[in-house]
PDB file of C-alpha atoms in Angstrom:
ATOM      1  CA  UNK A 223      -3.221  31.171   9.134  1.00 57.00           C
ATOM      2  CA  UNK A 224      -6.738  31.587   9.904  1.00 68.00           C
ATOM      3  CA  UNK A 225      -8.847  28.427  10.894  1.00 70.00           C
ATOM      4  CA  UNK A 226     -12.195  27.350   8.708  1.00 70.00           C
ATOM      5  CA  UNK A 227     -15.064  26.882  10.741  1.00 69.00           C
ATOM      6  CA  UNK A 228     -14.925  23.386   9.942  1.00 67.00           C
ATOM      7  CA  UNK A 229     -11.778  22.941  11.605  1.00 69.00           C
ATOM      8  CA  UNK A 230     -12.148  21.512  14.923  1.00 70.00           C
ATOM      9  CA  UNK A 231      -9.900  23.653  17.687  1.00 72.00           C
ATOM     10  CA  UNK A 232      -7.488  20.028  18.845  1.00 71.00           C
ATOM     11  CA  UNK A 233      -5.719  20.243  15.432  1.00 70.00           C
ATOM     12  CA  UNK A 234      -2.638  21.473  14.493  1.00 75.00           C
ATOM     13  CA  UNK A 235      -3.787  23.208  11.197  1.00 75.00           C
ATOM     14  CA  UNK A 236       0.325  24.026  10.470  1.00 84.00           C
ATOM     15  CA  UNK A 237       1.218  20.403  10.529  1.00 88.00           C
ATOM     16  CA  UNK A 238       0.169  18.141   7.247  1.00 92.00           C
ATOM     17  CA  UNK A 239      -1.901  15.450   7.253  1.00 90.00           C
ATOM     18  CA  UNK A 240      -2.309  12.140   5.380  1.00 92.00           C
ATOM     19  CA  UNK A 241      -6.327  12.005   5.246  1.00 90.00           C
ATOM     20  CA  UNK A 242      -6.340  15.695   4.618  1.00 91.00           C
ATOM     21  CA  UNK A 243      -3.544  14.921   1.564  1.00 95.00           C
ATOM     22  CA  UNK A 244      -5.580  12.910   0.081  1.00 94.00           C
ATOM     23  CA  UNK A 245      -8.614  15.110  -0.039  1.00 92.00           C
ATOM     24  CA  UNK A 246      -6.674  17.100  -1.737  1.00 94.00           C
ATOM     25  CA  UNK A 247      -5.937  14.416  -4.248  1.00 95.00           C
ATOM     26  CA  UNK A 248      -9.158  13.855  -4.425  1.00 93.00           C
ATOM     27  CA  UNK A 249     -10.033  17.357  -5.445  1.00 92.00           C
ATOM     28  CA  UNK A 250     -11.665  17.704  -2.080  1.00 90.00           C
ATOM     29  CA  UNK A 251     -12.136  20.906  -0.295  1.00 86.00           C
ATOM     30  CA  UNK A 252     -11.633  20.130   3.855  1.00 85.00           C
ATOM     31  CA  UNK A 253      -7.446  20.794   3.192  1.00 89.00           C
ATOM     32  CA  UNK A 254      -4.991  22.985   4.107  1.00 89.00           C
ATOM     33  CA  UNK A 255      -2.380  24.837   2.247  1.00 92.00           C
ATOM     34  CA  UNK A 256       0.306  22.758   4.116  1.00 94.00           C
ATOM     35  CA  UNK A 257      -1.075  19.696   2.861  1.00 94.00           C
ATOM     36  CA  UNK A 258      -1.635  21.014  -0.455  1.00 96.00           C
ATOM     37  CA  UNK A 259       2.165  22.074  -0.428  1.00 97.00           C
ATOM     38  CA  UNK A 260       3.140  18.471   0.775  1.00 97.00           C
ATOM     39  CA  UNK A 261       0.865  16.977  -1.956  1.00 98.00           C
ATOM     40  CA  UNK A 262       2.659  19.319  -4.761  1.00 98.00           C
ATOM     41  CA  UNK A 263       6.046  17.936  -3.531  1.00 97.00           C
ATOM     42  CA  UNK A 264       4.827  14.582  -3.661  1.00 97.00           C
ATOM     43  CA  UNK A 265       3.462  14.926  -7.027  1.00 98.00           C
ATOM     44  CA  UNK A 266       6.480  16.679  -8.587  1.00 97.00           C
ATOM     45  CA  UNK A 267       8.210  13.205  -8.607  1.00 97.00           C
ATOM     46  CA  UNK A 268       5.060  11.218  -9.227  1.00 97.00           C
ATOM     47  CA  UNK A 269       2.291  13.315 -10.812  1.00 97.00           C
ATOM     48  CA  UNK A 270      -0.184  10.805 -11.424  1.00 97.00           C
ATOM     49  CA  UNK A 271      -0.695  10.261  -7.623  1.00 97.00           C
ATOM     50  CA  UNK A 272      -4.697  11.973  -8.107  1.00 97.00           C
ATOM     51  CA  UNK A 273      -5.212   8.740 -10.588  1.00 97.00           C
ATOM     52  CA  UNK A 274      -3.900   6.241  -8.211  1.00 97.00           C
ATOM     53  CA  UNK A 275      -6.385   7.269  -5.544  1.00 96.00           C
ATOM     54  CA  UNK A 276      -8.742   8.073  -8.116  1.00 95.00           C
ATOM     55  CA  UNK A 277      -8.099   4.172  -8.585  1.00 96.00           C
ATOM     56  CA  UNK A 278      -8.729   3.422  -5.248  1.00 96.00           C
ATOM     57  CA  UNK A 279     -11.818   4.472  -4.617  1.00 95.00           C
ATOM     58  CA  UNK A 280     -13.090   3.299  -8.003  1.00 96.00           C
ATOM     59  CA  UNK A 281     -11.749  -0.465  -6.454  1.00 98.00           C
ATOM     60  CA  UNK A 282     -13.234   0.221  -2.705  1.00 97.00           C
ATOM     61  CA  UNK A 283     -16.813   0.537  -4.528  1.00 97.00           C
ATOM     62  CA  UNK A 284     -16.680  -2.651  -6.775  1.00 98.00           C
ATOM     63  CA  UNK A 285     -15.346  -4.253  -3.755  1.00 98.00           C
ATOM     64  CA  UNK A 286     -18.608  -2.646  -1.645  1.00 98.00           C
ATOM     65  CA  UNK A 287     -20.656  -3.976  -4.273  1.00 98.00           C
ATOM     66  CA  UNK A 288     -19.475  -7.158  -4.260  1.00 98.00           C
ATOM     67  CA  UNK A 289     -19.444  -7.744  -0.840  1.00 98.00           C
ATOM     68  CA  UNK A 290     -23.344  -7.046  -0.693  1.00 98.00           C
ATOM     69  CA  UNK A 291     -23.940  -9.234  -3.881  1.00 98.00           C
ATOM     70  CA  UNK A 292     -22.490 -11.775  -1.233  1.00 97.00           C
ATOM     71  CA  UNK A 293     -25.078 -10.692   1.137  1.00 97.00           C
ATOM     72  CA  UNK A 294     -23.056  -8.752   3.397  1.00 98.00           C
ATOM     73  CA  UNK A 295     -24.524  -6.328   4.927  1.00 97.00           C
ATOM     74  CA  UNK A 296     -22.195  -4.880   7.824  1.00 98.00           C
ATOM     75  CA  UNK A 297     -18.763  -2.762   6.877  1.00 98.00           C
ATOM     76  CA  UNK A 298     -15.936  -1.736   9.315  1.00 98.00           C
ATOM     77  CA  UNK A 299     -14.061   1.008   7.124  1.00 98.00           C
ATOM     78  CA  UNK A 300     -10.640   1.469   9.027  1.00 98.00           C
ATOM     79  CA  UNK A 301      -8.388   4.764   8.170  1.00 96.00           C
ATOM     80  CA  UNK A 302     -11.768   5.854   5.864  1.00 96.00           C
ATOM     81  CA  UNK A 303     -10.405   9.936   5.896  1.00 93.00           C
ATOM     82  CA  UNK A 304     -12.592  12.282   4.861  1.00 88.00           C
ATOM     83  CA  UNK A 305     -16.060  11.934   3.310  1.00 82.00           C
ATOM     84  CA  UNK A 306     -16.133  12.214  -0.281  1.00 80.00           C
ATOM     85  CA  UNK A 307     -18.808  11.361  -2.932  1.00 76.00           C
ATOM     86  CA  UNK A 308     -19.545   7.285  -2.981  1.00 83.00           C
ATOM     87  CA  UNK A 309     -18.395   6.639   0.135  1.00 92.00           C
ATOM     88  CA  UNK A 310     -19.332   3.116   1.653  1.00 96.00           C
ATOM     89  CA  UNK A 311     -22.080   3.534   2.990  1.00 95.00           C
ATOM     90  CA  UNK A 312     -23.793   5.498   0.120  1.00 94.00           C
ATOM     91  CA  UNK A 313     -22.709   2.707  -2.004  1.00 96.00           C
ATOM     92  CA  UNK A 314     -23.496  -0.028   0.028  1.00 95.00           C
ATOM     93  CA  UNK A 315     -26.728   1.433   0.646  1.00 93.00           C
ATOM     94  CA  UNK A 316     -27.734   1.806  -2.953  1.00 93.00           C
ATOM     95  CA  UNK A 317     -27.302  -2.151  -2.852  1.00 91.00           C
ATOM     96  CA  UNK A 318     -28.903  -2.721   0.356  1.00 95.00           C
ATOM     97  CA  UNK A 319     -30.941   0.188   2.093  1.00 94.00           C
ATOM     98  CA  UNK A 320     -30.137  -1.700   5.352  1.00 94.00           C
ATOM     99  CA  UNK A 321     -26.546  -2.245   5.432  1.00 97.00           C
ATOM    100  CA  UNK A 322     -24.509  -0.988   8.430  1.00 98.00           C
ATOM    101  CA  UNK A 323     -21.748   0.937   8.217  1.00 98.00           C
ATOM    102  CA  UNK A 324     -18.475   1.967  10.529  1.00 98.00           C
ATOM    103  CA  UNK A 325     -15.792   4.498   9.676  1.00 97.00           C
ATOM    104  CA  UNK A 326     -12.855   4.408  11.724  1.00 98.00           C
ATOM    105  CA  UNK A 327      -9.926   6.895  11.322  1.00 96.00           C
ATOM    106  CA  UNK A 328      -7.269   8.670  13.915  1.00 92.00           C
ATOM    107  CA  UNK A 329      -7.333  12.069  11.855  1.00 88.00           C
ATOM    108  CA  UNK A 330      -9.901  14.808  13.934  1.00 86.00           C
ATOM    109  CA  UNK A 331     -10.997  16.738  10.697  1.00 82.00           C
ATOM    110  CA  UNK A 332     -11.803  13.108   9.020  1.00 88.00           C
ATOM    111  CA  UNK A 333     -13.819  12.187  11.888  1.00 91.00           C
ATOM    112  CA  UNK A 334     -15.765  15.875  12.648  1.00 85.00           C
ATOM    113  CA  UNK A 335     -16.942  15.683   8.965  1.00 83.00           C
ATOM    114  CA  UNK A 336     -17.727  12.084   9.332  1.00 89.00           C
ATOM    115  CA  UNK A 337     -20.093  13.158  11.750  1.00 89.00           C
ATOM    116  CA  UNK A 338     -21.470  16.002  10.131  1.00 83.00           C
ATOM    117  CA  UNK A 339     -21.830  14.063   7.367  1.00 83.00           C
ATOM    118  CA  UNK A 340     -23.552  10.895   9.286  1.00 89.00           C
ATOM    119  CA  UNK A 341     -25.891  13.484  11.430  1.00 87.00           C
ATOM    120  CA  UNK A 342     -29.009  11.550  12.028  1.00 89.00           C
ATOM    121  CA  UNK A 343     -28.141   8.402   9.806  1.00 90.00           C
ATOM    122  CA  UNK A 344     -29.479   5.650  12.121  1.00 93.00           C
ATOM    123  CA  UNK A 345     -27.126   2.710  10.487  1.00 96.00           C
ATOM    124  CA  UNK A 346     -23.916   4.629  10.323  1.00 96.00           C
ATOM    125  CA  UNK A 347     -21.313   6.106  13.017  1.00 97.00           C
ATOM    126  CA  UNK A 348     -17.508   6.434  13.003  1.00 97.00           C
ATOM    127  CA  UNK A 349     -14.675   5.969  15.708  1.00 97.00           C
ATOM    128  CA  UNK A 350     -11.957   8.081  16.546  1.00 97.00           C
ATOM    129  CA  UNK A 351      -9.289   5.271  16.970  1.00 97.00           C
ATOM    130  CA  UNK A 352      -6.590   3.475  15.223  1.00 97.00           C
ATOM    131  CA  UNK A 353      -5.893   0.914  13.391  1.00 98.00           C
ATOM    132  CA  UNK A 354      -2.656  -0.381  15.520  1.00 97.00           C
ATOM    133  CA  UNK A 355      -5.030  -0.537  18.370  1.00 97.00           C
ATOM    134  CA  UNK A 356      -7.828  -3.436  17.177  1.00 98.00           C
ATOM    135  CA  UNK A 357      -9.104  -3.913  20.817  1.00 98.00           C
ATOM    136  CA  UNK A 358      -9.872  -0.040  20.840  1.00 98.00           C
ATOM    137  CA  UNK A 359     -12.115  -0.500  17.713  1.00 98.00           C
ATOM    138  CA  UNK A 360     -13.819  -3.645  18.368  1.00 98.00           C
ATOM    139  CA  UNK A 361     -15.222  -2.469  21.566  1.00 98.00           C
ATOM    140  CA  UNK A 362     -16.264   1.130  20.909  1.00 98.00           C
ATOM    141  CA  UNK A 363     -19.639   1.910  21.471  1.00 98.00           C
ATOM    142  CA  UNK A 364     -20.456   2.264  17.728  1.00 98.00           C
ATOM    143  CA  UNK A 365     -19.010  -1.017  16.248  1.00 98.00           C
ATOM    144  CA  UNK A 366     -20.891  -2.886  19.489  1.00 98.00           C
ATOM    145  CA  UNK A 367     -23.901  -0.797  18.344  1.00 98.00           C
ATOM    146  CA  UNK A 368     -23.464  -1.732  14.619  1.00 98.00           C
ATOM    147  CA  UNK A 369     -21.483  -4.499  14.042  1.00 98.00           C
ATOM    148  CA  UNK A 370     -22.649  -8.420  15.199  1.00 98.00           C
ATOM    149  CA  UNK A 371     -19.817 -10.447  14.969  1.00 97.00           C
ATOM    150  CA  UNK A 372     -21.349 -13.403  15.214  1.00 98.00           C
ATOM    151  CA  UNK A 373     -22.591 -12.540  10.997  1.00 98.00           C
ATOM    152  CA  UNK A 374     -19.914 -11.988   8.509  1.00 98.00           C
ATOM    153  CA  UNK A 375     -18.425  -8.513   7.814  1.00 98.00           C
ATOM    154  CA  UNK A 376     -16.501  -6.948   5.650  1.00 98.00           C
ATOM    155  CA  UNK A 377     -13.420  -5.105   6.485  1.00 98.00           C
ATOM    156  CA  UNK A 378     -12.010  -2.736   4.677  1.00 98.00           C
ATOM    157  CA  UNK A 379      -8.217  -1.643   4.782  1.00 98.00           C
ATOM    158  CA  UNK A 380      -8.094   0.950   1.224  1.00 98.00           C
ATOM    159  CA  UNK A 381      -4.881   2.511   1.318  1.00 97.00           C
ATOM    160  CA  UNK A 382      -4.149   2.429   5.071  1.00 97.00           C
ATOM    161  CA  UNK A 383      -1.651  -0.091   5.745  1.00 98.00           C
ATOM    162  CA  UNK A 384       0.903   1.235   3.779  1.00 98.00           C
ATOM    163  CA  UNK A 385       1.005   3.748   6.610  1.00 97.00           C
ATOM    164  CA  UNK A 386       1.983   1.289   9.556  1.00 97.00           C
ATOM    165  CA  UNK A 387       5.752   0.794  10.018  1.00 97.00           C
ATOM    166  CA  UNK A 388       6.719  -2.997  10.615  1.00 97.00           C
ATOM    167  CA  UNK A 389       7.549  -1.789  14.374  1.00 97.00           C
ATOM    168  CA  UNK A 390       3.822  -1.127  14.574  1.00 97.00           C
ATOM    169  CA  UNK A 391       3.191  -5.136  13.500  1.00 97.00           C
ATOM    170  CA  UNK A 392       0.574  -4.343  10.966  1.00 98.00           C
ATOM    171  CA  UNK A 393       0.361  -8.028  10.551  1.00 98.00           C
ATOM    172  CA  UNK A 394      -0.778  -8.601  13.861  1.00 98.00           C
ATOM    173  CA  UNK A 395      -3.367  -5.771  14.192  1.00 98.00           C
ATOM    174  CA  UNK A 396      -4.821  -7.414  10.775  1.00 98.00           C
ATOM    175  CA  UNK A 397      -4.881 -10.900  12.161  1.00 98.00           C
ATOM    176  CA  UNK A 398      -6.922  -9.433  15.618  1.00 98.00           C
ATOM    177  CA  UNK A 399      -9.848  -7.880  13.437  1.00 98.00           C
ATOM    178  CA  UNK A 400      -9.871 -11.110  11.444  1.00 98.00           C
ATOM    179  CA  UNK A 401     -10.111 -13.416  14.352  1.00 98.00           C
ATOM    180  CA  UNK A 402     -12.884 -10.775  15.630  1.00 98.00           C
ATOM    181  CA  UNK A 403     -15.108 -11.934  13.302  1.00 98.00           C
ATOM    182  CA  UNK A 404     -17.414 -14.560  11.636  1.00 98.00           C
ATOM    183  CA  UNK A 405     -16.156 -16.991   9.245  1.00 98.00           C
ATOM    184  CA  UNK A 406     -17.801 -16.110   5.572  1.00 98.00           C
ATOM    185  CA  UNK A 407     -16.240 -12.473   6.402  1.00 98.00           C
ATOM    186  CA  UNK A 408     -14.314 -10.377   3.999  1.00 98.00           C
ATOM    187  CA  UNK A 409     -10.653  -8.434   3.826  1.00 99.00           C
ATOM    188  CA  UNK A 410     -11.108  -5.898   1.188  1.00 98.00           C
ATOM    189  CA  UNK A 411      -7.388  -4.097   0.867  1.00 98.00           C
ATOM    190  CA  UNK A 412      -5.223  -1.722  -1.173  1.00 98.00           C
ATOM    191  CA  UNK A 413      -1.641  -1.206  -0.756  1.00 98.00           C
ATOM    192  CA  UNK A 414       0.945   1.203  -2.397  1.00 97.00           C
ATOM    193  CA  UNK A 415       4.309  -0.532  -4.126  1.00 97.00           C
ATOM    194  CA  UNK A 416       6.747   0.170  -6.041  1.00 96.00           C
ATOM    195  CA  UNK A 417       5.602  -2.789  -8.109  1.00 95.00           C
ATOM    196  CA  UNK A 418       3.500  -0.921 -11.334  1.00 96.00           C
ATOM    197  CA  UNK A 419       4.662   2.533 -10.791  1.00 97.00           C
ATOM    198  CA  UNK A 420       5.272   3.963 -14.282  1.00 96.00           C
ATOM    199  CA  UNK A 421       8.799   5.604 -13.202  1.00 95.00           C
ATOM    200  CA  UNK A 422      12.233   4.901 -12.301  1.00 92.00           C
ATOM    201  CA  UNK A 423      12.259   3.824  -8.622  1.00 86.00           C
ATOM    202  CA  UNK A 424      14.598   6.983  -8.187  1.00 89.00           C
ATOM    203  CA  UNK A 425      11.734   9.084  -8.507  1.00 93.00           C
ATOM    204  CA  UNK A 426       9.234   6.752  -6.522  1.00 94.00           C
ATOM    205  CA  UNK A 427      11.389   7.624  -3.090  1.00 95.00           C
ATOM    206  CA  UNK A 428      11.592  10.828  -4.212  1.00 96.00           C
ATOM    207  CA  UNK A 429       7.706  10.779  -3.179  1.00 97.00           C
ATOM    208  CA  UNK A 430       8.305   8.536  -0.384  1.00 96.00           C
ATOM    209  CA  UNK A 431      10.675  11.111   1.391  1.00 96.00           C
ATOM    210  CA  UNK A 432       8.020  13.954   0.870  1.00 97.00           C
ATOM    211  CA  UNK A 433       6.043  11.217   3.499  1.00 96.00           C
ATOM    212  CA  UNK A 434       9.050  10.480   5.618  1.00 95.00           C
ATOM    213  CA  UNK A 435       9.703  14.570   5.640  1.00 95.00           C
ATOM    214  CA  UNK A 436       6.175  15.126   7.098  1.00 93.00           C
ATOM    215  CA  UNK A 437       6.337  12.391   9.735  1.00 90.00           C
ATOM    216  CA  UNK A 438       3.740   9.973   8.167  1.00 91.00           C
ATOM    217  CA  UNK A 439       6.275   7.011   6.489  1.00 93.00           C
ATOM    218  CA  UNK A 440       4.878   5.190   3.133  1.00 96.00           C
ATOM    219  CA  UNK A 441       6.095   1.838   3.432  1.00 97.00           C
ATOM    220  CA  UNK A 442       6.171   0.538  -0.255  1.00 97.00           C
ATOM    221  CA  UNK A 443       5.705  -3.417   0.672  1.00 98.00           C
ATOM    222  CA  UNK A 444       6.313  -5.699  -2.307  1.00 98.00           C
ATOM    223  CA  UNK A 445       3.470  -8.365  -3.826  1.00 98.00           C
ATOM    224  CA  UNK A 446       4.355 -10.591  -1.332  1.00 98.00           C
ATOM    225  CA  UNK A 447       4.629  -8.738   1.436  1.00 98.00           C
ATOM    226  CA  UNK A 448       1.208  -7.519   1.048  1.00 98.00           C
ATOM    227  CA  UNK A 449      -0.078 -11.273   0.314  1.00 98.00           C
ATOM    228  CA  UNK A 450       1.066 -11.735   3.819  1.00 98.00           C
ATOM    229  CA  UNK A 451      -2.242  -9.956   5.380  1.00 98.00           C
ATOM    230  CA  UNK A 452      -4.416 -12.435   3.822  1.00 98.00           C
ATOM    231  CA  UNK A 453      -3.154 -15.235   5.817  1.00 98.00           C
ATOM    232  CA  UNK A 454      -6.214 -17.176   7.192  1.00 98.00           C
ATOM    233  CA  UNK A 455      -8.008 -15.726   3.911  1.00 98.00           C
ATOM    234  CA  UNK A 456      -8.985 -17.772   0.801  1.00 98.00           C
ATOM    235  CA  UNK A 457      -8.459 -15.022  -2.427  1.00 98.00           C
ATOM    236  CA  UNK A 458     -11.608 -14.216  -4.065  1.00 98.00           C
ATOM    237  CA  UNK A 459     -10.468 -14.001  -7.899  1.00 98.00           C
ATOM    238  CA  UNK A 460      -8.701 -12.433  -9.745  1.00 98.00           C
ATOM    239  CA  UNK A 461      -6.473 -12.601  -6.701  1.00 98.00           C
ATOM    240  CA  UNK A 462      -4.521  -9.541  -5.429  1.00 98.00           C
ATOM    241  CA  UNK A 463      -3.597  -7.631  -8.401  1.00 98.00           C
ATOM    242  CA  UNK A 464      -3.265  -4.154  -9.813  1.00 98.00           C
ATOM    243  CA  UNK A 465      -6.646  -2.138  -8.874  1.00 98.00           C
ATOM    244  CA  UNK A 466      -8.174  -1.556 -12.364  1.00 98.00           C
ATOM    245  CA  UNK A 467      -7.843  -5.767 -12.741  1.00 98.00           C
ATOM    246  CA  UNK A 468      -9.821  -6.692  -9.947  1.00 98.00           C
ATOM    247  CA  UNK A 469     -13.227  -7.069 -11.459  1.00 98.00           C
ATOM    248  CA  UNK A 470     -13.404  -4.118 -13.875  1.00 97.00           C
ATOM    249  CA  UNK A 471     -16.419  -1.968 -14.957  1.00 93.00           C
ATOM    250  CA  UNK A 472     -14.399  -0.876 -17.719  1.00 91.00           C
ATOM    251  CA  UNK A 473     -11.508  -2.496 -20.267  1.00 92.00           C
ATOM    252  CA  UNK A 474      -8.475  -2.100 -18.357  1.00 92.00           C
ATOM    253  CA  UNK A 475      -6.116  -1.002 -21.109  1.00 91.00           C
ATOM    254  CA  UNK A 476      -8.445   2.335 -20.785  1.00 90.00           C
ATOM    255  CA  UNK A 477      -7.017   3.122 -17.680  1.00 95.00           C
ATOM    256  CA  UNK A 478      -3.956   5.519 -17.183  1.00 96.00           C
ATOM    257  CA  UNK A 479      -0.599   3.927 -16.496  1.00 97.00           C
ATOM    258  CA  UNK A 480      -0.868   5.235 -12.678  1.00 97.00           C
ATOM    259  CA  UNK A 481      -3.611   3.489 -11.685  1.00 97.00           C
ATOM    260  CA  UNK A 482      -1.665  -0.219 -11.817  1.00 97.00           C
ATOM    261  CA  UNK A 483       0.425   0.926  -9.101  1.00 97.00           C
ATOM    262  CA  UNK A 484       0.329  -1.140  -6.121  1.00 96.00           C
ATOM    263  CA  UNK A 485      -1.921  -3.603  -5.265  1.00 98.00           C
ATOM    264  CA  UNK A 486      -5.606  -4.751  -4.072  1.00 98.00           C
ATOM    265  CA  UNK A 487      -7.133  -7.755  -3.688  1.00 98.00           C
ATOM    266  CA  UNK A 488     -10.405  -9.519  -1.159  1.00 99.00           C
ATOM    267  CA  UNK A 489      -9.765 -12.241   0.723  1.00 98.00           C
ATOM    268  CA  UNK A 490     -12.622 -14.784   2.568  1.00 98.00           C
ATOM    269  CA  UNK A 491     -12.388 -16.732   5.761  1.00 98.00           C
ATOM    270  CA  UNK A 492     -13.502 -19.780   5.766  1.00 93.00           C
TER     271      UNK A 492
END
């Protein structure tokens, strides 16, 4: 398999990847054909996967935008992947030209093209780290560079969590980056679930395997296992609810069945 140039030389270009996956998704072009095999296996037993992350991002920018109509103006952006059109800082920008901006992800290729993306951008860096190690984030370089604590911040968690085993305690490495940070701050999240998907659950797991096969687990958490990482938070409305409900652009009913699988929601500390 020959390597792009974009491919940095410390990955394993043969093994799959979840950032690189959902690229794919996406209809991104920084993927291999192993992940575009894995994502064909997922999508054999749930094809509308592309609309649920098609979904997600559509909720991670209302959520951006609401967050600076709030007058926030820093954003911690753990497990972001790879850069794709309206990411948060272009959006957050368009809102306020002085909002800063930190992408965090464990994935090489999502963090090389977050820096070749974020070449000379003054209020913007990423951090190779991850999100079961808070400490590691909070004091790299770039979120001590970027991010006062002492001023609220919004911290987004879009389709990342699902990815933690309950070994790893995601609960407790959410609870850390809350307690990092001012009150008045903001938990902007996404999480898969069987809860909405428009198929027998037979055929959910069938795409939950194709995870388990390539080493990166999808935990599908229920409604109320998910409400659990807002403890501490007060819900901004509608709550945490199927993405194309949280404050919609557009009449719900327009959106395909896919997209009201799993959950998203904001929370605010007081």
């Amino acid at each position: 398999m020959e390597r792009p140039a974009w491919a940095p030389r410390s990955i394993d270009i043969s093994v799959p990847s979840v950032a690189r996956i959902y690229d794919y998704y996406l209809g991104g072009s920084h993927n291999f054909e192993v992940d575009r095999q894995a994502a064909r296996r997922a999508m054999e037993f749930m094809p509308g996967l592309p609309k649920i992350m098609q979904a997600n991002r559509a909720f991670m920018r209302r959520a951006v935008r609401y967050a600076v109509a709030q007058g926030i103006t820093q954003f911690l952006d753990i497990g972001s992947g790879i850069p794709t059109f309206g990411n948060v800082h272009e959006v957050a920008r368009s809102a306020s030209p002085g909002a800063h901006v930190v992408y965090v992800d464990h994935d090489p290729v999502a963090v090389a093209h977050s820096q070749a993306v974020l070449e000379g951008e003054e209020h913007t860096d990423v951090v190779a780290a991850d999100l079961r190690k808070p400490q590691e984030i909070l004091s790299s370089p770039q979120v001590t560079r970027l991010i006062d604590p002492n001023r609220p911040v919004a911290l987004l968690l879009v389709a990342i969590l699902h990815f933690v085993e309950d070994a790893d305690d995601p609960y407790e490495a959410v609870a850390e980056l809350r307690d990092a940070f001012a009150p008045g701050s903001l938990l902007i999240l996404t999480h898969a679930s069987y809860e909405g998907i428009p198929l027998p659950a037979e055929r959910s797991e069938g795409t939950v395997g194709v995870y388990k096969d390539i080493r990166n687990p999808l935990i599908m958490r229920s409604r109320d296992q998910i409400a659990r990482f807002f403890e501490g938070y007060d819900m901004v409305e509608p709550g945490l609810v199927p993405m194309p409900h949280w404050r919609p652009d557009t009449a719900p009913e327009d959106e395909d069945p896919y997209a009201f699988s799993g959950f998203a929601g904001v929370g605010r500390t007081a």
